[in-house]
Amino acid sequence: MQLLDGKLTSETLKDEIAVEVQKIIANGGKKPHLAAILVGNDGASETYVNAKVKACKKVGFDSTLVRLDADVSEEELLNEVRKINEDPEIDGLIVQLPLPKHISEIKVTETIVPEKDVDGFHPVNLGRMTLNLPTFLPATPAGILELLDRYDIETSGKHCVVIGRSHIVGSPMSILMARNTKVGNCTVTLTHSRTTNLEEISRSADILIVALGKPEFVTADMVKEGAVIVDVGITRVKSDKTKSGWKLKGDVAFDEVAPKCSFITPVPGGVGPMTIASLLKNTLISAQK
Ligand code: GUN
């Protein structure tokens, strides 16, 4: 078994991005600039947004964090988005999800101009992704592709099983793995909460991508010998062993699954850092335009 080390790979990717930033500046250009909007004070969202802002600093980007109260009106949030849409200094905008229930995520997503939608969630960008046209790929799926690519994992002709059909990960991931691209050309099965024979399908996966947000859902009996496992889950569970009082758990029971597979991503240090690096890459591409 070999670890798919997202932490290490993301550091390489960030170093490459930092070099590009230096080139832009040497040519008299301005630093790429990412704006993030965080609504409310959900602990996990706060951690992720802070990590994104910190990563911007690391590669030499400018960043702006807009914090809004949990009871902000939808219209006020949309106005913040419109302001950033029109700000020529800002290259990319993300609104951290999930949003409070009184705000429509799709309305917010559709208000971000596709040219600054570095999360790749806008319907135009998802459509372009499906058609294999140049676009911003959603950061988590893009990070997974990058990781599979950099570890030279053969995907062509393989059976890829995706567990979870979220708009952010499972759904775009299933489309990307089936595209006629270097990392792609898989036969893809997208499974979800209504799938009846999930364990049987999961056991037939050469590449298993798990993104349903249920800690240790995938057990050893659900995995084929030699499979490649990508664990997108990152759930905070209470722990009396850590200072913070919680620890992160993936969707895969790592200790029992790892010995069976050829490659596996750890949690933390697998997909999470790759997501952030992909977001930076998208912002760099936006700035270069
Ligand atoms: N919430 C969980 N993942 C993501 C992500 O990739 N982007 C945004 N904006 N919110 C998220």
Coordinates of C-alpha atoms in Angstrom, one line a residue, residues 13-210:
L13 CA 1.8 22.5 -6.5
K14 CA 1.9 25.6 -4.3
D15 CA 5.7 26.0 -5.0
E16 CA 4.9 25.9 -8.7
I17 CA 2.1 28.5 -8.3
A18 CA 4.5 30.8 -6.3
V19 CA 7.0 30.7 -9.2
E20 CA 4.2 31.8 -11.6
V21 CA 3.3 34.6 -9.3
Q22 CA 6.9 35.8 -9.3
K23 CA 6.9 35.8 -13.1
I24 CA 3.7 37.9 -13.2
I25 CA 5.2 40.4 -10.8
A26 CA 8.6 40.5 -12.7
N27 CA 6.6 41.3 -15.8
G28 CA 5.0 44.3 -14.1
G29 CA 1.7 42.5 -13.4
K30 CA -0.3 42.5 -10.1
K31 CA -0.5 39.7 -7.6
P32 CA -3.5 37.3 -8.1
H33 CA -6.2 38.2 -5.6
L34 CA -8.8 35.8 -4.1
A35 CA -11.8 37.0 -2.2
A36 CA -13.8 34.7 0.1
I37 CA -17.1 35.3 1.7
L38 CA -17.9 33.5 5.0
V39 CA -21.4 33.7 6.4
G40 CA -21.9 33.0 10.1
N41 CA -19.4 31.2 12.3
D42 CA -19.6 27.5 11.7
G43 CA -16.3 26.1 13.1
A44 CA -15.5 23.8 10.2
S45 CA -16.2 26.5 7.5
E46 CA -14.1 29.0 9.5
T47 CA -11.2 26.5 9.6
Y48 CA -11.4 25.9 5.8
V49 CA -11.6 29.6 4.9
N50 CA -8.7 30.4 7.2
A51 CA -6.7 27.7 5.5
K52 CA -7.5 29.1 2.1
V53 CA -6.5 32.7 3.2
K54 CA -3.2 31.3 4.7
A55 CA -2.5 29.4 1.5
C56 CA -2.9 32.6 -0.5
K57 CA -0.3 34.3 1.6
K58 CA 2.1 31.3 1.1
V59 CA 2.0 31.6 -2.7
G60 CA 2.1 35.4 -2.8
F61 CA -1.5 36.1 -3.6
D62 CA -3.5 38.9 -2.1
S63 CA -6.7 37.8 -0.3
T64 CA -9.8 39.5 1.0
L65 CA -12.0 37.8 3.6
V66 CA -15.5 39.2 3.9
R67 CA -17.3 38.0 7.0
L68 CA -21.1 38.4 7.3
D69 CA -23.4 37.6 10.2
A70 CA -25.4 34.4 10.0
D71 CA -28.6 36.4 9.9
V72 CA -27.5 38.5 6.9
S73 CA -30.2 38.8 4.3
E74 CA -29.9 37.0 0.9
E75 CA -30.0 40.4 -0.8
E76 CA -27.2 41.8 1.3
L77 CA -25.0 38.7 0.5
L78 CA -25.9 39.0 -3.3
N79 CA -24.9 42.7 -3.1
E80 CA -21.5 41.7 -1.7
V81 CA -21.1 39.2 -4.5
R82 CA -22.0 41.9 -7.1
K83 CA -19.5 44.3 -5.6
I84 CA -16.7 41.8 -5.9
N85 CA -17.8 40.8 -9.4
E86 CA -17.2 44.4 -10.5
D87 CA -14.0 44.9 -8.6
P88 CA -11.1 44.8 -11.2
E89 CA -8.6 44.1 -8.4
I90 CA -10.1 40.7 -7.6
D91 CA -9.6 37.7 -9.8
G92 CA -11.5 35.0 -8.0
L93 CA -14.4 34.8 -5.6
I94 CA -15.7 31.9 -3.4
V95 CA -18.6 31.9 -1.0
Q96 CA -18.0 29.2 1.5
L97 CA -20.7 26.6 1.7
P98 CA -23.0 25.6 3.4
L99 CA -25.0 28.8 3.8
P100 CA -27.7 29.4 6.4
K101 CA -31.0 27.9 5.4
H102 CA -32.7 31.2 4.5
I103 CA -30.2 31.8 1.7
S104 CA -30.5 30.1 -1.7
E105 CA -27.1 28.5 -2.6
I106 CA -28.0 28.3 -6.2
K107 CA -29.0 32.0 -6.3
V108 CA -25.6 32.9 -4.8
T109 CA -23.7 30.6 -7.2
E110 CA -25.5 32.0 -10.2
T111 CA -24.7 35.6 -9.1
I112 CA -20.9 35.1 -9.1
V113 CA -19.7 35.9 -12.7
P114 CA -18.4 32.7 -14.3
E115 CA -15.0 34.5 -15.0
K116 CA -14.4 34.8 -11.2
D117 CA -16.0 31.5 -10.2
V118 CA -12.8 29.8 -9.1
D119 CA -14.9 27.1 -7.2
G120 CA -16.3 26.1 -10.6
F121 CA -19.8 25.8 -9.3
H122 CA -21.6 28.2 -11.7
P123 CA -23.9 26.3 -14.1
V124 CA -21.9 27.8 -17.1
N125 CA -18.7 26.4 -15.7
L126 CA -20.2 23.0 -14.9
G127 CA -21.6 22.9 -18.4
R128 CA -18.2 23.7 -19.9
M129 CA -16.6 21.0 -17.7
T130 CA -19.1 18.4 -19.0
L131 CA -18.3 19.4 -22.6
N132 CA -14.5 19.2 -21.9
L133 CA -14.1 22.9 -22.6
P134 CA -11.5 25.1 -20.8
T135 CA -13.1 26.2 -17.5
F136 CA -12.5 26.3 -13.7
L137 CA -12.9 22.7 -12.5
P138 CA -14.4 22.4 -9.0
A139 CA -11.5 22.4 -6.6
T140 CA -11.9 19.1 -4.8
P141 CA -12.5 17.0 -8.0
A142 CA -9.6 18.9 -9.7
G143 CA -7.4 18.2 -6.7
I144 CA -8.2 14.5 -6.9
L145 CA -7.4 14.4 -10.6
E146 CA -4.1 16.2 -10.0
L147 CA -3.2 13.7 -7.2
L148 CA -4.0 10.7 -9.4
D149 CA -2.0 12.2 -12.2
R150 CA 1.1 13.0 -10.1
Y151 CA 1.1 9.4 -8.8
D152 CA 0.8 8.1 -12.3
I153 CA -2.3 6.1 -11.5
E154 CA -3.7 4.4 -14.6
T155 CA -7.4 5.2 -14.9
S156 CA -8.2 4.3 -18.5
G157 CA -10.6 1.4 -18.8
K158 CA -10.9 1.1 -15.0
H159 CA -14.1 0.9 -13.1
C160 CA -14.4 4.0 -10.9
V161 CA -17.1 3.9 -8.3
V162 CA -18.1 7.3 -6.7
I163 CA -20.0 7.2 -3.4
G164 CA -22.0 10.4 -2.9
R165 CA -23.7 12.7 -5.5
S166 CA -23.1 16.1 -4.0
H167 CA -22.9 19.1 -6.4
I168 CA -19.5 19.9 -5.0
V169 CA -17.7 16.6 -5.2
G170 CA -19.5 13.3 -6.2
S171 CA -21.5 14.6 -9.2
P172 CA -18.7 16.5 -11.0
M173 CA -16.2 13.8 -10.0
S174 CA -18.3 11.1 -11.8
I175 CA -18.4 13.3 -15.0
L176 CA -14.6 14.0 -14.8
M177 CA -13.6 10.4 -14.4
A178 CA -15.6 9.4 -17.5
R179 CA -14.2 12.2 -19.8
N180 CA -11.8 11.4 -22.6
T181 CA -8.8 13.0 -20.8
K182 CA -5.5 11.7 -19.4
V183 CA -6.9 11.1 -16.0
G184 CA -10.3 9.8 -17.1
N185 CA -11.7 7.2 -19.5
C186 CA -13.1 5.2 -16.6
T187 CA -16.3 3.3 -16.6
V188 CA -18.1 5.2 -13.8
T189 CA -20.7 4.1 -11.4
L190 CA -22.2 7.0 -9.3
T191 CA -23.8 5.6 -6.1
H192 CA -25.9 7.4 -3.5
S193 CA -28.3 6.9 -0.6
R194 CA -30.9 5.1 -2.8
T195 CA -28.4 2.7 -4.3
T196 CA -29.6 -0.8 -3.3
N197 CA -26.5 -3.0 -3.8
L198 CA -23.8 -0.5 -2.8
E199 CA -21.5 -2.9 -1.1
E200 CA -21.4 -5.2 -4.2
I201 CA -20.7 -2.2 -6.5
S202 CA -18.1 -0.8 -4.2
R203 CA -16.3 -4.2 -4.1
S204 CA -16.0 -4.1 -7.9
A205 CA -14.3 -0.7 -7.9
D206 CA -10.7 -0.4 -9.2
I207 CA -10.8 3.2 -8.1
L208 CA -13.2 4.1 -5.2
I209 CA -13.9 7.8 -4.5
V210 CA -15.8 8.3 -1.3

